[in-house]
mmCIF file of C-alpha atoms and ligand atoms in Angstrom:
data_model
loop_
_atom_site.group_PDB
_atom_site.id
_atom_site.type_symbol
_atom_site.label_atom_id
_atom_site.label_comp_id
_atom_site.label_asym_id
_atom_site.label_seq_id
_atom_site.Cartn_x
_atom_site.Cartn_y
_atom_site.Cartn_z
ATOM 1 C CA MET A 53 56.063 98.020 119.423
ATOM 2 C CA THR A 54 59.168 95.841 119.198
ATOM 3 C CA ASP A 55 62.610 97.285 119.781
ATOM 4 C CA PRO A 56 64.248 98.980 116.823
ATOM 5 C CA VAL A 57 67.107 97.173 115.100
ATOM 6 C CA TYR A 58 70.276 99.130 114.388
ATOM 7 C CA LEU A 59 72.247 97.596 111.530
ATOM 8 C CA ASP A 60 74.295 100.611 110.493
ATOM 9 C CA HIS A 61 77.417 100.010 112.581
ATOM 10 C CA ALA A 62 79.730 100.831 109.673
ATOM 11 C CA ALA A 63 78.332 104.367 109.790
ATOM 12 C CA THR A 64 78.938 104.588 113.507
ATOM 13 C CA THR A 65 78.721 102.239 116.475
ATOM 14 C CA PRO A 66 77.928 103.064 120.119
ATOM 15 C CA LEU A 67 80.617 104.279 122.460
ATOM 16 C CA ARG A 68 82.033 101.460 124.572
ATOM 17 C CA PRO A 69 81.426 102.008 128.303
ATOM 18 C CA GLN A 70 85.141 101.598 129.026
ATOM 19 C CA ALA A 71 85.959 104.290 126.464
ATOM 20 C CA ARG A 72 83.397 106.600 128.056
ATOM 21 C CA GLU A 73 84.901 105.974 131.504
ATOM 22 C CA ALA A 74 88.399 106.679 130.192
ATOM 23 C CA MET A 75 87.177 109.879 128.574
ATOM 24 C CA LEU A 76 85.427 111.102 131.699
ATOM 25 C CA ASP A 77 88.501 110.339 133.748
ATOM 26 C CA VAL A 78 90.670 112.544 131.523
ATOM 27 C CA LEU A 79 88.051 115.298 131.285
ATOM 28 C CA SER A 80 87.551 115.455 135.019
ATOM 29 C CA ARG A 81 90.996 114.657 136.408
ATOM 30 C CA ARG A 82 93.622 115.158 133.714
ATOM 31 C CA TRP A 83 92.207 118.171 131.931
ATOM 32 C CA GLY A 84 95.421 120.158 131.605
ATOM 33 C CA ASN A 85 97.001 121.323 128.376
ATOM 34 C CA PRO A 86 99.657 118.737 127.446
ATOM 35 C CA SER A 87 101.989 121.542 126.324
ATOM 36 C CA SER A 88 101.991 123.213 129.766
ATOM 37 C CA VAL A 89 105.060 122.613 131.897
ATOM 38 C CA HIS A 90 103.245 122.558 135.271
ATOM 39 C CA ARG A 91 101.878 119.417 136.847
ATOM 40 C CA TRP A 92 98.426 119.698 135.218
ATOM 41 C CA GLY A 93 100.117 119.835 131.867
ATOM 42 C CA ARG A 94 102.489 117.016 132.705
ATOM 43 C CA GLU A 95 99.628 114.768 133.799
ATOM 44 C CA ALA A 96 97.751 115.396 130.553
ATOM 45 C CA ARG A 97 100.959 114.841 128.578
ATOM 46 C CA ALA A 98 101.565 111.544 130.368
ATOM 47 C CA ALA A 99 98.032 110.359 129.516
ATOM 48 C CA LEU A 100 98.464 111.360 125.873
ATOM 49 C CA GLU A 101 101.863 109.716 125.505
ATOM 50 C CA ASP A 102 100.625 106.575 127.222
ATOM 51 C CA ALA A 103 97.763 106.425 124.689
ATOM 52 C CA ARG A 104 100.204 106.997 121.838
ATOM 53 C CA ALA A 105 102.512 104.195 122.976
ATOM 54 C CA ARG A 106 99.601 101.792 123.449
ATOM 55 C CA PHE A 107 98.078 102.610 120.076
ATOM 56 C CA ALA A 108 101.474 102.145 118.441
ATOM 57 C CA ALA A 109 101.908 98.757 120.128
ATOM 58 C CA LEU A 110 98.507 97.667 118.857
ATOM 59 C CA ILE A 111 99.534 98.026 115.207
ATOM 60 C CA GLY A 112 103.257 97.252 115.548
ATOM 61 C CA ALA A 113 104.383 100.866 115.127
ATOM 62 C CA GLU A 114 106.675 103.172 117.107
ATOM 63 C CA PRO A 115 104.994 105.834 119.281
ATOM 64 C CA ALA A 116 106.610 108.625 117.228
ATOM 65 C CA GLU A 117 104.791 107.308 114.168
ATOM 66 C CA ILE A 118 101.324 107.936 115.634
ATOM 67 C CA VAL A 119 99.636 111.277 114.877
ATOM 68 C CA PHE A 120 96.347 111.894 116.687
ATOM 69 C CA THR A 121 93.857 113.666 114.397
ATOM 70 C CA ARG A 122 90.245 114.806 114.668
ATOM 71 C CA GLY A 123 88.792 111.862 112.798
ATOM 72 C CA GLY A 124 89.236 109.514 109.879
ATOM 73 C CA THR A 125 88.520 112.190 107.290
ATOM 74 C CA GLU A 126 91.303 114.326 108.681
ATOM 75 C CA ALA A 127 93.719 111.391 108.759
ATOM 76 C CA ASP A 128 92.910 110.613 105.113
ATOM 77 C CA ASN A 129 93.229 114.258 104.088
ATOM 78 C CA LEU A 130 96.552 114.612 105.878
ATOM 79 C CA ALA A 131 97.896 111.470 104.230
ATOM 80 C CA VAL A 132 96.769 112.342 100.708
ATOM 81 C CA LEU A 133 96.975 116.106 100.531
ATOM 82 C CA GLY A 134 99.864 116.321 102.979
ATOM 83 C CA ARG A 135 101.810 113.912 100.803
ATOM 84 C CA ALA A 136 100.789 115.654 97.580
ATOM 85 C CA ARG A 137 102.121 118.950 98.925
ATOM 86 C CA ALA A 138 105.404 117.399 100.005
ATOM 87 C CA VAL A 139 106.223 115.320 96.926
ATOM 88 C CA ALA A 140 105.586 115.905 93.215
ATOM 89 C CA GLY A 141 103.964 113.274 91.040
ATOM 90 C CA PRO A 142 100.630 111.566 90.489
ATOM 91 C CA LEU A 143 98.301 110.236 93.174
ATOM 92 C CA ALA A 144 97.046 106.747 92.357
ATOM 93 C CA CYS A 145 93.811 105.915 94.190
ATOM 94 C CA SER A 146 91.610 102.875 93.876
ATOM 95 C CA ALA A 147 88.185 103.587 92.414
ATOM 96 C CA ILE A 148 86.443 102.516 95.630
ATOM 97 C CA GLU A 149 88.204 104.856 98.055
ATOM 98 C CA HIS A 150 86.163 106.812 100.569
ATOM 99 C CA ARG A 151 85.428 110.378 99.526
ATOM 100 C CA ALA A 152 87.835 111.589 102.227
ATOM 101 C CA VAL A 153 90.595 110.145 100.023
ATOM 102 C CA LEU A 154 89.200 110.800 96.548
ATOM 103 C CA ALA A 155 88.141 114.385 97.221
ATOM 104 C CA ALA A 156 91.478 115.144 98.906
ATOM 105 C CA ALA A 157 93.317 113.743 95.884
ATOM 106 C CA ARG A 158 91.177 115.855 93.550
ATOM 107 C CA ALA A 159 91.898 118.907 95.687
ATOM 108 C CA ALA A 160 95.586 118.357 94.925
ATOM 109 C CA GLY A 161 94.732 118.856 91.223
ATOM 110 C CA SER A 162 92.601 116.520 89.129
ATOM 111 C CA ASP A 163 95.437 116.234 86.593
ATOM 112 C CA ARG A 164 97.440 114.379 89.253
ATOM 113 C CA LEU A 165 94.766 111.810 90.028
ATOM 114 C CA ARG A 166 95.032 108.298 88.558
ATOM 115 C CA ILE A 167 92.101 105.999 89.315
ATOM 116 C CA VAL A 168 92.997 102.336 89.675
ATOM 117 C CA PRO A 169 90.053 100.098 88.716
ATOM 118 C CA VAL A 170 88.597 97.264 90.785
ATOM 119 C CA ASP A 171 87.102 93.937 89.708
ATOM 120 C CA GLU A 172 83.466 92.852 90.030
ATOM 121 C CA ASN A 173 84.049 91.996 93.696
ATOM 122 C CA GLY A 174 85.456 95.400 94.539
ATOM 123 C CA VAL A 175 89.050 94.174 94.736
ATOM 124 C CA VAL A 176 91.712 96.487 93.341
ATOM 125 C CA ASP A 177 93.195 95.387 90.024
ATOM 126 C CA ALA A 178 96.861 94.817 90.895
ATOM 127 C CA ASP A 179 97.901 94.541 87.234
ATOM 128 C CA ALA A 180 96.340 97.905 86.490
ATOM 129 C CA LEU A 181 98.173 99.349 89.492
ATOM 130 C CA ALA A 182 101.444 97.852 88.251
ATOM 131 C CA GLY A 183 100.763 99.580 84.907
ATOM 132 C CA VAL A 184 100.259 102.943 86.639
ATOM 133 C CA LEU A 185 103.486 102.418 88.587
ATOM 134 C CA ARG A 186 105.412 101.736 85.348
ATOM 135 C CA GLU A 187 104.290 105.098 83.924
ATOM 136 C CA GLY A 188 106.221 106.999 86.625
ATOM 137 C CA THR A 189 106.561 106.940 90.390
ATOM 138 C CA PRO A 190 103.434 108.353 92.058
ATOM 139 C CA ALA A 191 103.750 110.633 95.078
ATOM 140 C CA LEU A 192 101.278 108.269 96.715
ATOM 141 C CA VAL A 193 99.301 105.110 96.110
ATOM 142 C CA SER A 194 96.091 104.886 98.142
ATOM 143 C CA VAL A 195 94.234 101.599 98.462
ATOM 144 C CA MET A 196 91.929 101.130 101.430
ATOM 145 C CA TRP A 197 92.355 98.099 103.718
ATOM 146 C CA ALA A 198 88.681 97.154 103.551
ATOM 147 C CA SER A 199 85.719 98.756 101.825
ATOM 148 C CA ASN A 200 83.175 100.606 103.951
ATOM 149 C CA GLU A 201 80.456 99.910 101.406
ATOM 150 C CA VAL A 202 80.837 96.285 100.379
ATOM 151 C CA GLY A 203 83.381 95.089 102.935
ATOM 152 C CA ALA A 204 85.853 93.726 100.358
ATOM 153 C CA VAL A 205 89.259 93.261 101.998
ATOM 154 C CA GLN A 206 92.010 94.493 99.701
ATOM 155 C CA PRO A 207 95.274 92.704 98.883
ATOM 156 C CA VAL A 208 97.261 95.270 100.862
ATOM 157 C CA GLU A 209 100.331 93.068 101.240
ATOM 158 C CA HIS A 210 100.593 92.644 97.473
ATOM 159 C CA VAL A 211 99.971 96.355 96.881
ATOM 160 C CA ALA A 212 102.610 97.202 99.491
ATOM 161 C CA GLY A 213 105.097 94.983 97.651
ATOM 162 C CA LEU A 214 104.371 96.659 94.307
ATOM 163 C CA CYS A 215 104.737 100.112 95.864
ATOM 164 C CA ALA A 216 108.001 99.223 97.616
ATOM 165 C CA GLU A 217 109.440 97.902 94.337
ATOM 166 C CA ALA A 218 108.444 101.100 92.535
ATOM 167 C CA GLY A 219 109.616 103.370 95.366
ATOM 168 C CA ALA A 220 106.113 104.821 95.826
ATOM 169 C CA ALA A 221 104.658 105.677 99.234
ATOM 170 C CA PHE A 222 101.628 103.548 100.115
ATOM 171 C CA HIS A 223 98.646 104.861 102.055
ATOM 172 C CA SER A 224 95.796 102.676 103.224
ATOM 173 C CA ASP A 225 92.539 103.796 104.795
ATOM 174 C CA ALA A 226 92.092 101.245 107.581
ATOM 175 C CA VAL A 227 89.086 103.001 109.136
ATOM 176 C CA GLN A 228 86.799 99.991 108.631
ATOM 177 C CA ALA A 229 89.490 97.347 109.065
ATOM 178 C CA LEU A 230 90.869 97.897 112.566
ATOM 179 C CA GLY A 231 89.367 95.465 115.039
ATOM 180 C CA LYS A 232 87.916 93.376 112.213
ATOM 181 C CA VAL A 233 90.963 92.035 110.392
ATOM 182 C CA PRO A 234 94.614 92.047 111.513
ATOM 183 C CA VAL A 235 96.213 95.440 110.797
ATOM 184 C CA ARG A 236 99.940 95.485 111.523
ATOM 185 C CA VAL A 237 102.542 97.824 110.079
ATOM 186 C CA ASP A 238 105.363 95.464 111.067
ATOM 187 C CA ARG A 239 103.883 92.839 108.725
ATOM 188 C CA VAL A 240 102.643 95.016 105.867
ATOM 189 C CA ARG A 241 104.987 97.644 104.466
ATOM 190 C CA VAL A 242 102.505 100.500 104.449
ATOM 191 C CA ASP A 243 103.793 104.065 104.862
ATOM 192 C CA LEU A 244 100.600 105.855 105.887
ATOM 193 C CA LEU A 245 97.524 104.387 107.544
ATOM 194 C CA SER A 246 94.288 106.116 108.621
ATOM 195 C CA PHE A 247 92.023 105.161 111.507
ATOM 196 C CA SER A 248 88.805 106.484 113.040
ATOM 197 C CA ALA A 249 87.632 105.918 116.603
ATOM 198 C CA HIS A 250 83.860 105.909 116.176
ATOM 199 C CA LYS A 251 83.814 102.849 113.940
ATOM 200 C CA LEU A 252 84.955 100.604 116.774
ATOM 201 C CA GLY A 253 83.365 102.055 119.885
ATOM 202 C CA GLY A 254 85.460 105.152 120.437
ATOM 203 C CA PRO A 255 84.189 108.741 120.284
ATOM 204 C CA ARG A 256 83.378 110.598 117.066
ATOM 205 C CA GLY A 257 85.910 113.192 115.981
ATOM 206 C CA ALA A 258 88.972 111.162 116.918
ATOM 207 C CA GLY A 259 91.366 109.592 114.461
ATOM 208 C CA VAL A 260 94.942 108.484 113.985
ATOM 209 C CA LEU A 261 97.339 108.737 111.111
ATOM 210 C CA PHE A 262 100.219 106.290 111.230
ATOM 211 C CA ALA A 263 103.117 107.887 109.342
ATOM 212 C CA ARG A 264 106.126 105.624 108.992
ATOM 213 C CA ARG A 265 109.378 107.251 110.087
ATOM 214 C CA GLY A 266 110.956 109.123 107.175
ATOM 215 C CA THR A 267 107.729 109.528 105.151
ATOM 216 C CA ARG A 268 107.686 113.100 103.817
ATOM 217 C CA LEU A 269 104.450 114.873 104.628
ATOM 218 C CA HIS A 270 103.305 118.493 104.928
ATOM 219 C CA PRO A 271 100.767 119.604 107.535
ATOM 220 C CA LEU A 272 97.395 120.922 106.435
ATOM 221 C CA LEU A 273 96.936 123.145 109.486
ATOM 222 C CA PHE A 274 99.337 125.679 110.936
ATOM 223 C CA GLY A 275 99.846 126.795 114.498
ATOM 224 C CA GLY A 276 101.755 125.242 117.385
ATOM 225 C CA GLY A 277 104.062 122.303 116.885
ATOM 226 C CA GLN A 278 101.771 119.630 118.359
ATOM 227 C CA GLU A 279 101.824 116.110 116.915
ATOM 228 C CA ARG A 280 105.292 116.715 115.469
ATOM 229 C CA GLY A 281 103.937 119.735 113.621
ATOM 230 C CA LEU A 282 101.687 117.504 111.510
ATOM 231 C CA ARG A 283 98.486 118.255 113.413
ATOM 232 C CA PRO A 284 98.877 121.507 115.335
ATOM 233 C CA GLY A 285 96.268 122.546 117.878
ATOM 234 C CA THR A 286 95.830 121.655 121.551
ATOM 235 C CA GLU A 287 95.440 117.897 121.665
ATOM 236 C CA ASP A 288 92.126 116.258 122.590
ATOM 237 C CA VAL A 289 93.628 113.979 125.218
ATOM 238 C CA ALA A 290 90.305 112.500 126.336
ATOM 239 C CA SER A 291 89.439 111.383 122.799
ATOM 240 C CA ALA A 292 92.914 110.010 122.143
ATOM 241 C CA VAL A 293 92.797 107.961 125.348
ATOM 242 C CA ALA A 294 89.237 106.748 124.684
ATOM 243 C CA PHE A 295 90.124 105.782 121.111
ATOM 244 C CA THR A 296 93.052 103.752 122.374
ATOM 245 C CA VAL A 297 90.921 101.974 124.980
ATOM 246 C CA ALA A 298 88.250 101.152 122.381
ATOM 247 C CA ALA A 299 90.819 99.951 119.841
ATOM 248 C CA GLU A 300 92.472 97.684 122.420
ATOM 249 C CA LEU A 301 89.130 96.133 123.303
ATOM 250 C CA ALA A 302 88.132 95.689 119.652
ATOM 251 C CA GLU A 303 91.445 94.026 118.917
ATOM 252 C CA ALA A 304 91.259 91.756 121.982
ATOM 253 C CA GLU A 305 87.745 90.629 121.009
ATOM 254 C CA ARG A 306 88.418 90.529 117.286
ATOM 255 C CA GLU A 307 88.549 86.815 116.504
ATOM 256 C CA GLN A 308 85.564 85.850 118.588
ATOM 257 C CA ALA A 309 83.512 88.868 117.563
ATOM 258 C CA MET A 310 84.193 88.336 113.875
ATOM 259 C CA ALA A 311 83.311 84.634 114.004
ATOM 260 C CA ARG A 312 80.039 85.575 115.654
ATOM 261 C CA ALA A 313 79.334 88.337 113.122
ATOM 262 C CA ALA A 314 80.123 86.027 110.199
ATOM 263 C CA ALA A 315 77.582 83.478 111.420
ATOM 264 C CA LEU A 316 74.898 86.165 111.795
ATOM 265 C CA ARG A 317 75.741 87.751 108.443
ATOM 266 C CA ASP A 318 75.546 84.340 106.730
ATOM 267 C CA ARG A 319 72.187 83.671 108.359
ATOM 268 C CA LEU A 320 70.925 87.051 107.177
ATOM 269 C CA GLU A 321 72.126 86.588 103.603
ATOM 270 C CA ALA A 322 70.960 83.009 103.229
ATOM 271 C CA GLY A 323 67.540 83.849 104.646
ATOM 272 C CA LEU A 324 67.075 86.937 102.474
ATOM 273 C CA CYS A 325 68.211 85.148 99.293
ATOM 274 C CA GLU A 326 65.612 82.487 99.990
ATOM 275 C CA ARG A 327 62.846 85.030 100.480
ATOM 276 C CA ILE A 328 63.623 87.762 97.928
ATOM 277 C CA PRO A 329 63.715 86.830 94.249
ATOM 278 C CA GLY A 330 66.556 88.446 92.289
ATOM 279 C CA LEU A 331 68.442 89.614 95.391
ATOM 280 C CA ARG A 332 72.173 90.044 94.752
ATOM 281 C CA ILE A 333 74.903 89.935 97.376
ATOM 282 C CA ASN A 334 77.632 92.348 96.338
ATOM 283 C CA ALA A 335 81.319 91.376 96.636
ATOM 284 C CA ALA A 336 80.162 87.860 97.530
ATOM 285 C CA ALA A 337 83.054 86.067 95.872
ATOM 286 C CA THR A 338 85.916 87.630 97.802
ATOM 287 C CA GLN A 339 87.121 87.957 101.380
ATOM 288 C CA ARG A 340 84.792 90.435 103.079
ATOM 289 C CA LEU A 341 84.520 91.981 106.502
ATOM 290 C CA PRO A 342 82.116 89.681 108.378
ATOM 291 C CA THR A 343 80.191 92.723 109.572
ATOM 292 C CA ILE A 344 79.048 94.088 106.205
ATOM 293 C CA SER A 345 76.362 92.832 103.850
ATOM 294 C CA ASN A 346 75.707 94.910 100.741
ATOM 295 C CA LEU A 347 72.647 93.834 98.778
ATOM 296 C CA SER A 348 71.162 94.972 95.483
ATOM 297 C CA VAL A 349 67.395 94.753 95.225
ATOM 298 C CA PRO A 350 66.520 95.118 91.539
ATOM 299 C CA GLY A 351 63.209 96.835 90.890
ATOM 300 C CA ALA A 352 63.077 98.644 94.229
ATOM 301 C CA ASP A 353 63.240 102.393 94.702
ATOM 302 C CA PRO A 354 66.370 102.942 96.823
ATOM 303 C CA GLU A 355 65.053 105.835 98.903
ATOM 304 C CA MET A 356 61.679 104.247 99.500
ATOM 305 C CA LEU A 357 63.428 101.067 100.549
ATOM 306 C CA LEU A 358 65.384 102.762 103.310
ATOM 307 C CA MET A 359 62.453 104.891 104.418
ATOM 308 C CA ALA A 360 60.152 101.887 104.591
ATOM 309 C CA LEU A 361 62.779 100.012 106.607
ATOM 310 C CA ASP A 362 63.147 102.969 108.940
ATOM 311 C CA LEU A 363 59.384 103.067 109.482
ATOM 312 C CA GLU A 364 59.590 99.408 110.479
ATOM 313 C CA GLY A 365 62.297 100.296 112.996
ATOM 314 C CA ILE A 366 65.275 98.930 111.059
ATOM 315 C CA ALA A 367 68.281 101.184 110.494
ATOM 316 C CA ALA A 368 70.443 100.404 107.471
ATOM 317 C CA SER A 369 72.238 102.491 104.928
ATOM 318 C CA SER A 370 72.368 102.937 101.193
ATOM 319 C CA GLY A 371 75.877 103.313 99.822
ATOM 320 C CA SER A 372 78.223 104.895 102.331
ATOM 321 C CA ALA A 373 76.800 106.832 105.258
ATOM 322 C CA CYS A 374 78.599 109.982 104.239
ATOM 323 C CA SER A 375 76.851 110.057 100.864
ATOM 324 C CA SER A 376 73.368 108.967 101.855
ATOM 325 C CA GLY A 377 70.988 111.734 101.030
ATOM 326 C CA ALA A 378 72.582 111.843 97.599
ATOM 327 C CA VAL A 379 70.437 109.937 95.126
ATOM 328 C CA GLU A 380 73.061 108.917 92.606
ATOM 329 C CA PRO A 381 74.202 105.282 92.733
ATOM 330 C CA SER A 382 77.239 104.457 94.802
ATOM 331 C CA HIS A 383 80.565 105.117 93.049
ATOM 332 C CA VAL A 384 81.825 101.866 94.553
ATOM 333 C CA LEU A 385 79.117 99.675 93.032
ATOM 334 C CA LEU A 386 79.477 101.467 89.693
ATOM 335 C CA ALA A 387 83.247 100.902 89.791
ATOM 336 C CA MET A 388 82.536 97.196 90.351
ATOM 337 C CA GLY A 389 80.722 97.244 87.022
ATOM 338 C CA LEU A 390 77.172 96.961 88.365
ATOM 339 C CA PRO A 391 74.602 98.443 86.009
ATOM 340 C CA ALA A 392 72.565 101.354 87.405
ATOM 341 C CA GLU A 393 69.549 99.031 87.967
ATOM 342 C CA LEU A 394 71.627 97.085 90.504
ATOM 343 C CA ALA A 395 73.910 99.833 91.812
ATOM 344 C CA GLY A 396 70.975 102.163 92.574
ATOM 345 C CA PRO A 397 68.710 100.031 94.763
ATOM 346 C CA SER A 398 71.351 98.816 97.202
ATOM 347 C CA VAL A 399 71.204 98.431 100.937
ATOM 348 C CA ARG A 400 74.073 97.999 103.353
ATOM 349 C CA PHE A 401 73.401 96.161 106.587
ATOM 350 C CA SER A 402 76.330 96.404 108.973
ATOM 351 C CA LEU A 403 76.517 94.402 112.183
ATOM 352 C CA GLY A 404 77.939 95.433 115.530
ATOM 353 C CA ARG A 405 79.252 93.758 118.641
ATOM 354 C CA ASP A 406 75.810 93.616 120.254
ATOM 355 C CA THR A 407 73.811 92.478 117.213
ATOM 356 C CA THR A 408 71.703 89.465 118.147
ATOM 357 C CA GLN A 409 70.181 86.561 116.252
ATOM 358 C CA GLN A 410 66.733 87.866 117.227
ATOM 359 C CA GLU A 411 67.511 91.112 115.453
ATOM 360 C CA ILE A 412 68.663 89.291 112.340
ATOM 361 C CA ASP A 413 65.508 87.188 112.393
ATOM 362 C CA ARG A 414 63.424 90.313 112.651
ATOM 363 C CA VAL A 415 65.081 91.651 109.497
ATOM 364 C CA LEU A 416 64.420 88.317 107.808
ATOM 365 C CA GLU A 417 60.777 88.712 108.634
ATOM 366 C CA ILE A 418 60.393 92.390 107.735
ATOM 367 C CA PHE A 419 62.779 93.117 104.869
ATOM 368 C CA PRO A 420 61.163 90.756 102.306
ATOM 369 C CA ARG A 421 57.783 92.374 103.046
ATOM 370 C CA VAL A 422 59.252 95.840 102.629
ATOM 371 C CA VAL A 423 60.864 94.856 99.324
ATOM 372 C CA GLU A 424 57.593 93.491 98.025
ATOM 373 C CA ARG A 425 55.897 96.757 98.911
ATOM 374 C CA VAL A 426 58.450 99.087 97.311
ATOM 375 C CA ARG A 427 58.761 96.931 94.224
ATOM 376 C CA THR A 428 55.127 97.323 93.288
HETATM 377 N N1 PLP B 51 87.231 106.211 105.615
HETATM 378 C C1 PLP B 51 86.308 105.248 105.657
HETATM 379 C C2 PLP B 51 86.575 103.957 104.966
HETATM 380 C C3 PLP B 51 85.099 105.434 106.354
HETATM 381 O O1 PLP B 51 84.184 104.477 106.379
HETATM 382 C C4 PLP B 51 84.896 106.680 106.995
HETATM 383 C C5 PLP B 51 83.620 106.950 107.695
HETATM 384 O O2 PLP B 51 82.560 106.927 107.105
HETATM 385 C C6 PLP B 51 85.909 107.654 106.940
HETATM 386 C C7 PLP B 51 87.050 107.379 106.235
HETATM 387 C C8 PLP B 51 85.752 108.974 107.623
HETATM 388 O O3 PLP B 51 85.959 108.848 109.007
HETATM 389 P P1 PLP B 51 85.358 109.945 110.028
HETATM 390 O O4 PLP B 51 83.899 109.734 110.089
HETATM 391 O O5 PLP B 51 86.048 109.656 111.327
HETATM 392 O O6 PLP B 51 85.742 111.288 109.496
#
């Protein structure tokens, strides 16, 4: 039996050894409560504040603008719902946002939600957004930095400009973008930015919300005053430190790693297009994350496709990881205007830092066979 091939790194990617070491170090040596005044507390506090300063430096922020959360979902919820509770007005979200954004916006009241359409490549329609902004200043505009499903990188600089002109706060979900494309808040005028550790080799259940100084936001949880009152609860210092270590490594390796991933992704797509009639590469005609390949396989049963791949030892995903298990076509592909016959049978391969050419070649050998089987 050959080794299994894991191509679902956008769902989660293995913990980096350096992040694990950093975590263990905090858990075993600096385990105090950062709010305690004694030396155990002070040591934990120092580790947490060091992580905060380093994370801030990585994205061009100030340490006071970094809020450690328990994951990307929580960062998104805090940005969207926290903003909605602090400021009146509509919430304008792109149609391809992660459910952590869309569901949070709906929870604020569906009458407040304005969906901004995307084009056939999954890129937000800036003219439509400008139209929404002319109707009245939203409490928040939310356009993700890069799509978790198709990888399309969004025109965040342009969106930031439109929002600044209109006086609207701009939130971007950068969960899939950090470590893959440059993400800097000193270059792009974004007010709120969400991150998640486990997408780049940090632990699950760790996230960050960047909240630019002066951005009005209400907390979603209540308790102590930790994280400037925005995320009360005793801080998970080990996760915050490990996230920072992983993010620093991902950023340091970014250019080389992405060039490598792009070459492998291109090999995968070219090879599969040659071997599978009717295969469609989604979001092909726009800038994409080099790590994501989203393919529509007309005529194939989506669930059987993934199950057959799994039986062959290949891990991929259909739609976003959080919604797999649900049979309805991806809201992202539907928003891109794909008919149900293309949006339904879609597969997302996502590459990681250790993905090899041998693994890609194995997919090239197996996937066409699997497609043939589930098409008949
Ligand atoms: N936003 C995007 C774009 C994601 O891909 C994910 C993870 O699937 C999340 C938010 C949620 O992050 P977490 O798993 O840390 O809650």
